[in-house]
mmCIF file of C-alpha atoms and ligand atoms in Angstrom:
data_model
loop_
_atom_site.group_PDB
_atom_site.id
_atom_site.type_symbol
_atom_site.label_atom_id
_atom_site.label_comp_id
_atom_site.label_asym_id
_atom_site.label_seq_id
_atom_site.Cartn_x
_atom_site.Cartn_y
_atom_site.Cartn_z
ATOM 1 C CA UNK A 1 38.744 117.343 75.924
ATOM 2 C CA UNK A 2 36.226 114.916 74.434
ATOM 3 C CA UNK A 3 32.650 115.812 75.256
ATOM 4 C CA UNK A 4 30.445 112.694 75.187
ATOM 5 C CA UNK A 5 26.684 112.527 75.706
ATOM 6 C CA UNK A 6 24.758 109.313 76.292
ATOM 7 C CA UNK A 7 21.122 110.036 75.453
ATOM 8 C CA UNK A 8 18.676 107.259 76.171
ATOM 9 C CA UNK A 9 15.153 106.254 77.079
ATOM 10 C CA UNK A 10 14.358 103.616 79.662
ATOM 11 C CA UNK A 11 10.806 103.035 80.857
ATOM 12 C CA UNK A 12 11.559 100.378 83.470
ATOM 13 C CA UNK A 13 15.211 101.094 84.244
ATOM 14 C CA UNK A 14 16.931 98.177 82.471
ATOM 15 C CA UNK A 15 18.260 100.231 79.561
ATOM 16 C CA UNK A 16 19.349 102.863 82.087
ATOM 17 C CA UNK A 17 21.716 100.334 83.697
ATOM 18 C CA UNK A 18 23.409 99.711 80.338
ATOM 19 C CA UNK A 19 23.518 103.476 79.661
ATOM 20 C CA UNK A 20 25.338 103.957 82.980
ATOM 21 C CA UNK A 21 27.857 101.205 82.189
ATOM 22 C CA UNK A 22 28.576 102.830 78.817
ATOM 23 C CA UNK A 23 28.872 106.237 80.492
ATOM 24 C CA UNK A 24 31.275 104.825 83.089
ATOM 25 C CA UNK A 25 33.410 103.294 80.347
ATOM 26 C CA UNK A 26 33.546 106.608 78.497
ATOM 27 C CA UNK A 27 34.355 108.489 81.717
ATOM 28 C CA UNK A 28 37.291 106.139 82.377
ATOM 29 C CA UNK A 29 39.146 107.687 79.430
ATOM 30 C CA UNK A 30 41.383 110.521 80.663
ATOM 31 C CA UNK A 31 40.081 113.906 79.569
ATOM 32 C CA UNK A 32 36.622 112.669 78.603
ATOM 33 C CA UNK A 33 33.644 114.618 79.899
ATOM 34 C CA UNK A 34 30.514 112.471 79.953
ATOM 35 C CA UNK A 35 26.890 113.364 80.532
ATOM 36 C CA UNK A 36 23.907 111.030 80.706
ATOM 37 C CA UNK A 37 20.692 112.487 79.331
ATOM 38 C CA UNK A 38 17.465 110.559 79.911
ATOM 39 C CA UNK A 39 14.535 110.945 77.526
ATOM 40 C CA UNK A 40 11.202 110.686 79.332
ATOM 41 C CA UNK A 41 7.588 110.782 78.236
ATOM 42 C CA UNK A 42 7.165 113.988 80.284
ATOM 43 C CA UNK A 43 9.345 115.759 77.707
ATOM 44 C CA UNK A 44 6.766 115.034 74.973
ATOM 45 C CA UNK A 45 4.118 117.698 74.447
ATOM 46 C CA UNK A 46 0.448 117.352 73.511
ATOM 47 C CA UNK A 47 1.367 117.390 69.813
ATOM 48 C CA UNK A 48 3.642 114.384 70.455
ATOM 49 C CA UNK A 49 6.715 116.574 69.907
ATOM 50 C CA UNK A 50 9.695 115.960 72.164
ATOM 51 C CA UNK A 51 11.221 119.082 73.669
ATOM 52 C CA UNK A 52 13.845 119.725 76.321
ATOM 53 C CA UNK A 53 16.107 122.715 75.836
ATOM 54 C CA UNK A 54 18.673 121.549 78.386
ATOM 55 C CA UNK A 55 19.202 118.184 76.696
ATOM 56 C CA UNK A 56 19.197 119.785 73.226
ATOM 57 C CA UNK A 57 21.959 122.155 74.365
ATOM 58 C CA UNK A 58 24.066 119.341 75.844
ATOM 59 C CA UNK A 59 23.807 117.390 72.594
ATOM 60 C CA UNK A 60 24.775 120.425 70.559
ATOM 61 C CA UNK A 61 27.952 120.779 72.622
ATOM 62 C CA UNK A 62 28.895 117.098 72.415
ATOM 63 C CA UNK A 63 31.650 115.765 70.165
ATOM 64 C CA UNK A 64 30.038 112.338 70.269
ATOM 65 C CA UNK A 65 26.516 111.123 71.092
ATOM 66 C CA UNK A 66 25.607 107.549 72.016
ATOM 67 C CA UNK A 67 21.906 106.819 71.496
ATOM 68 C CA UNK A 68 20.031 104.101 73.379
ATOM 69 C CA UNK A 69 16.562 102.780 74.100
ATOM 70 C CA UNK A 70 14.776 99.515 74.817
ATOM 71 C CA UNK A 71 13.549 97.382 71.935
ATOM 72 C CA UNK A 72 9.770 97.369 72.051
ATOM 73 C CA UNK A 73 7.802 95.423 69.429
ATOM 74 C CA UNK A 74 11.082 94.981 67.579
ATOM 75 C CA UNK A 75 11.883 98.664 67.241
ATOM 76 C CA UNK A 76 12.870 101.862 69.072
ATOM 77 C CA UNK A 77 10.618 102.882 71.959
ATOM 78 C CA UNK A 78 8.021 105.611 71.361
ATOM 79 C CA UNK A 79 9.632 108.351 73.520
ATOM 80 C CA UNK A 80 12.935 107.789 71.755
ATOM 81 C CA UNK A 81 11.242 107.964 68.361
ATOM 82 C CA UNK A 82 9.701 111.293 69.403
ATOM 83 C CA UNK A 83 13.173 112.498 70.372
ATOM 84 C CA UNK A 84 14.569 111.426 66.979
ATOM 85 C CA UNK A 85 11.789 113.223 65.113
ATOM 86 C CA UNK A 86 12.454 116.357 67.160
ATOM 87 C CA UNK A 87 15.972 116.438 65.711
ATOM 88 C CA UNK A 88 14.583 118.066 62.579
ATOM 89 C CA UNK A 89 16.272 121.431 63.200
ATOM 90 C CA UNK A 90 19.727 119.993 63.959
ATOM 91 C CA UNK A 91 19.173 117.882 60.837
ATOM 92 C CA UNK A 92 18.213 120.924 58.734
ATOM 93 C CA UNK A 93 21.196 122.902 60.017
ATOM 94 C CA UNK A 94 23.529 119.889 59.797
ATOM 95 C CA UNK A 95 24.313 120.791 63.390
ATOM 96 C CA UNK A 96 25.385 117.256 64.383
ATOM 97 C CA UNK A 97 27.291 116.577 61.161
ATOM 98 C CA UNK A 98 30.694 114.963 61.820
ATOM 99 C CA UNK A 99 29.919 114.296 65.478
ATOM 100 C CA UNK A 100 30.546 110.665 66.427
ATOM 101 C CA UNK A 101 27.545 108.411 67.031
ATOM 102 C CA UNK A 102 26.856 105.047 68.574
ATOM 103 C CA UNK A 103 23.785 103.055 69.535
ATOM 104 C CA UNK A 104 22.745 100.482 72.123
ATOM 105 C CA UNK A 105 19.604 98.657 73.048
ATOM 106 C CA UNK A 106 18.194 96.329 75.651
ATOM 107 C CA UNK A 107 15.352 93.834 75.550
ATOM 108 C CA UNK A 108 14.040 90.751 77.294
ATOM 109 C CA UNK A 109 14.575 88.093 74.610
ATOM 110 C CA UNK A 110 18.034 86.902 73.679
ATOM 111 C CA UNK A 111 17.331 88.079 70.126
ATOM 112 C CA UNK A 112 14.063 90.008 70.403
ATOM 113 C CA UNK A 113 14.843 91.810 67.102
ATOM 114 C CA UNK A 114 17.269 94.134 68.873
ATOM 115 C CA UNK A 115 19.285 94.525 65.666
ATOM 116 C CA UNK A 116 16.346 96.279 64.049
ATOM 117 C CA UNK A 117 16.457 98.923 66.788
ATOM 118 C CA UNK A 118 20.176 99.436 66.251
ATOM 119 C CA UNK A 119 19.638 99.731 62.500
ATOM 120 C CA UNK A 120 17.049 102.433 63.194
ATOM 121 C CA UNK A 121 19.581 104.270 65.366
ATOM 122 C CA UNK A 122 22.238 103.843 62.676
ATOM 123 C CA UNK A 123 19.965 105.261 59.939
ATOM 124 C CA UNK A 124 19.091 108.162 62.227
ATOM 125 C CA UNK A 125 22.783 108.896 62.815
ATOM 126 C CA UNK A 126 23.427 108.697 59.066
ATOM 127 C CA UNK A 127 20.604 111.164 58.400
ATOM 128 C CA UNK A 128 22.248 113.482 60.903
ATOM 129 C CA UNK A 129 25.567 113.151 59.023
ATOM 130 C CA UNK A 130 27.256 111.517 62.001
ATOM 131 C CA UNK A 131 30.137 109.017 62.125
ATOM 132 C CA UNK A 132 29.100 105.640 63.535
ATOM 133 C CA UNK A 133 31.412 103.782 65.914
ATOM 134 C CA UNK A 134 30.554 100.054 65.828
ATOM 135 C CA UNK A 135 31.006 97.606 68.698
ATOM 136 C CA UNK A 136 34.567 96.644 67.808
ATOM 137 C CA UNK A 137 34.646 93.442 69.889
ATOM 138 C CA UNK A 138 34.249 90.048 68.296
ATOM 139 C CA UNK A 139 31.070 88.150 69.187
ATOM 140 C CA UNK A 140 31.311 85.933 72.264
ATOM 141 C CA UNK A 141 29.600 82.715 73.332
ATOM 142 C CA UNK A 142 29.536 81.410 69.751
ATOM 143 C CA UNK A 143 31.767 78.358 69.932
ATOM 144 C CA UNK A 144 32.007 75.166 72.014
ATOM 145 C CA UNK A 145 34.291 76.837 74.589
ATOM 146 C CA UNK A 146 32.191 79.981 74.843
ATOM 147 C CA UNK A 147 30.169 81.007 77.859
ATOM 148 C CA UNK A 148 27.502 83.392 79.075
ATOM 149 C CA UNK A 149 30.185 85.529 80.674
ATOM 150 C CA UNK A 150 31.976 86.244 77.378
ATOM 151 C CA UNK A 151 32.336 89.844 76.235
ATOM 152 C CA UNK A 152 29.737 90.643 73.585
ATOM 153 C CA UNK A 153 27.922 87.384 74.409
ATOM 154 C CA UNK A 154 24.919 88.611 72.364
ATOM 155 C CA UNK A 155 27.111 88.894 69.280
ATOM 156 C CA UNK A 156 26.218 92.432 68.158
ATOM 157 C CA UNK A 157 28.392 94.305 65.697
ATOM 158 C CA UNK A 158 26.553 97.639 65.583
ATOM 159 C CA UNK A 159 26.859 98.397 69.295
ATOM 160 C CA UNK A 160 26.247 97.034 72.794
ATOM 161 C CA UNK A 161 23.117 95.098 73.679
ATOM 162 C CA UNK A 162 21.788 93.791 76.963
ATOM 163 C CA UNK A 163 19.271 91.124 77.842
ATOM 164 C CA UNK A 164 17.807 91.205 81.327
ATOM 165 C CA UNK A 165 15.262 88.429 81.570
ATOM 166 C CA UNK A 166 11.863 89.899 82.369
ATOM 167 C CA UNK A 167 10.724 90.100 86.005
ATOM 168 C CA UNK A 168 13.787 88.481 87.579
ATOM 169 C CA UNK A 169 15.306 91.331 89.519
ATOM 170 C CA UNK A 170 18.677 89.739 90.222
ATOM 171 C CA UNK A 171 19.126 89.084 86.501
ATOM 172 C CA UNK A 172 18.135 92.626 85.549
ATOM 173 C CA UNK A 173 21.727 93.460 84.781
ATOM 174 C CA UNK A 174 23.756 90.737 83.110
ATOM 175 C CA UNK A 175 27.325 91.452 84.127
ATOM 176 C CA UNK A 176 28.835 90.448 80.751
ATOM 177 C CA UNK A 177 26.471 92.854 78.981
ATOM 178 C CA UNK A 178 27.455 95.652 81.357
ATOM 179 C CA UNK A 179 31.155 94.935 80.879
ATOM 180 C CA UNK A 180 30.585 94.925 77.118
ATOM 181 C CA UNK A 181 28.857 98.301 77.462
ATOM 182 C CA UNK A 182 31.740 99.617 79.574
ATOM 183 C CA UNK A 183 34.268 98.509 76.938
ATOM 184 C CA UNK A 184 32.218 100.154 74.209
ATOM 185 C CA UNK A 185 31.987 103.452 76.125
ATOM 186 C CA UNK A 186 35.742 103.336 76.617
ATOM 187 C CA UNK A 187 36.366 102.673 72.908
ATOM 188 C CA UNK A 188 33.953 105.419 71.882
ATOM 189 C CA UNK A 189 35.513 108.044 74.168
ATOM 190 C CA UNK A 190 39.015 107.000 73.184
ATOM 191 C CA UNK A 191 38.211 107.434 69.478
ATOM 192 C CA UNK A 192 36.504 110.789 70.061
ATOM 193 C CA UNK A 193 39.448 111.935 72.212
ATOM 194 C CA UNK A 194 41.889 111.006 69.504
ATOM 195 C CA UNK A 195 39.863 112.912 66.930
ATOM 196 C CA UNK A 196 39.367 116.053 69.028
ATOM 197 C CA UNK A 197 43.066 116.125 69.896
ATOM 198 C CA UNK A 198 44.469 115.504 66.444
ATOM 199 C CA UNK A 199 41.720 116.621 64.115
ATOM 200 C CA UNK A 200 41.957 119.567 61.789
ATOM 201 C CA UNK A 201 38.880 118.599 59.775
ATOM 202 C CA UNK A 202 36.471 121.466 59.133
ATOM 203 C CA UNK A 203 32.785 120.589 58.776
ATOM 204 C CA UNK A 204 31.457 121.744 55.427
ATOM 205 C CA UNK A 205 27.714 122.393 55.376
ATOM 206 C CA UNK A 206 25.826 122.713 52.103
ATOM 207 C CA UNK A 207 22.117 123.573 52.168
ATOM 208 C CA UNK A 208 19.590 122.947 49.425
ATOM 209 C CA UNK A 209 17.142 125.801 48.732
ATOM 210 C CA UNK A 210 14.145 124.138 50.412
ATOM 211 C CA UNK A 211 16.035 123.431 53.641
ATOM 212 C CA UNK A 212 17.500 126.947 53.708
ATOM 213 C CA UNK A 213 13.929 128.306 53.394
ATOM 214 C CA UNK A 214 12.741 126.054 56.238
ATOM 215 C CA UNK A 215 15.553 127.310 58.509
ATOM 216 C CA UNK A 216 14.711 130.927 57.634
ATOM 217 C CA UNK A 217 10.989 130.357 58.289
ATOM 218 C CA UNK A 218 11.779 128.739 61.649
ATOM 219 C CA UNK A 219 14.045 131.642 62.643
ATOM 220 C CA UNK A 220 11.335 134.157 61.690
ATOM 221 C CA UNK A 221 8.768 132.175 63.712
ATOM 222 C CA UNK A 222 11.084 132.071 66.740
ATOM 223 C CA UNK A 223 11.744 135.829 66.480
ATOM 224 C CA UNK A 224 8.018 136.651 66.738
HETATM 225 C C1 LIG B 1 5.228 96.871 74.724
HETATM 226 C C2 LIG B 1 6.450 96.029 74.903
HETATM 227 C C3 LIG B 1 7.073 95.499 73.803
HETATM 228 C C4 LIG B 1 8.209 94.726 73.939
HETATM 229 N N1 LIG B 1 8.808 94.232 72.825
HETATM 230 C C5 LIG B 1 9.912 93.483 72.945
HETATM 231 C C6 LIG B 1 10.569 92.988 71.790
HETATM 232 O O1 LIG B 1 10.189 93.244 70.653
HETATM 233 N N2 LIG B 1 11.656 92.199 71.987
HETATM 234 C C7 LIG B 1 12.105 91.857 73.232
HETATM 235 O O2 LIG B 1 13.061 91.117 73.326
HETATM 236 N N3 LIG B 1 11.530 92.377 74.347
HETATM 237 C C8 LIG B 1 10.464 93.189 74.228
HETATM 238 N N4 LIG B 1 9.891 93.728 75.342
HETATM 239 C C9 LIG B 1 10.575 93.614 76.638
HETATM 240 C C10 LIG B 1 11.432 94.869 76.927
HETATM 241 O O3 LIG B 1 12.350 95.107 75.894
HETATM 242 C C11 LIG B 1 12.189 94.722 78.242
HETATM 243 O O4 LIG B 1 11.273 94.648 79.306
HETATM 244 C C12 LIG B 1 13.198 95.816 78.486
HETATM 245 O O5 LIG B 1 14.062 95.397 79.520
HETATM 246 C C13 LIG B 1 12.571 97.162 78.851
HETATM 247 O O6 LIG B 1 13.605 98.107 79.035
HETATM 248 P P1 LIG B 1 13.503 99.298 80.095
HETATM 249 O O7 LIG B 1 13.452 98.658 81.469
HETATM 250 O O8 LIG B 1 14.694 100.117 79.899
HETATM 251 O O9 LIG B 1 12.238 100.046 79.777
HETATM 252 C C14 LIG B 1 8.741 94.491 75.224
HETATM 253 C C15 LIG B 1 8.111 95.030 76.340
HETATM 254 C C16 LIG B 1 6.990 95.797 76.182
HETATM 255 C C17 LIG B 1 6.327 96.389 77.406
#
């Protein structure tokens, strides 16, 4: 069974709609178990550290994690950045190494510097030692016969994007973007399923002395 988690932040609900489409696509793959985990500002403590044991546990158990957040000021949203920074211990322990990763974003402008957000998610996944699954669909709406209803109409290669135009409720979810998200979720779960079924790869973890000391110090602190 492929265990997929979609972990995302959405302040106003637009990114949540894309997260759900991606989750539905992943869930359409036989044998895939999908959970949607929403990052909220309530999970961030007074020291600006994100913490939620339930979500952390779900992510630990996942074979693949798809990250998503809105693009704000051309980059990942603050709650999602807090979540990424809180991944220090899984980073130190290489706990997510060799899990699959993907990333999506949503913003009001057709461009809006969404790619920068996806690059941030990609770098984060690389730091975690994860395996990035790119969009996999050619860009749409980029030739004379193209249209707004084309798959991947926003032409992203790193992962799905959506563009709900601000303050127009009926346009909040562009159907082509949601279908693109669905297709991506399906592709992601299908790849993870294939890997979990066929794979015999064993994750090799090698710790440098400083990181090993940090893990030991954290364990001693937790034991007190
Ligand atoms: C502080 C702020 C910054 C924003 N920056 C961008 C931006 O850089 N590019 C863009 O296209 N839209 C930007 N937007 C619009 C949001 O991306 C858009 O409203 C998005 O749908 C919000 O997603 P959510 O409903 O999941 O929170 C910004 C909105 C806010 C409030």
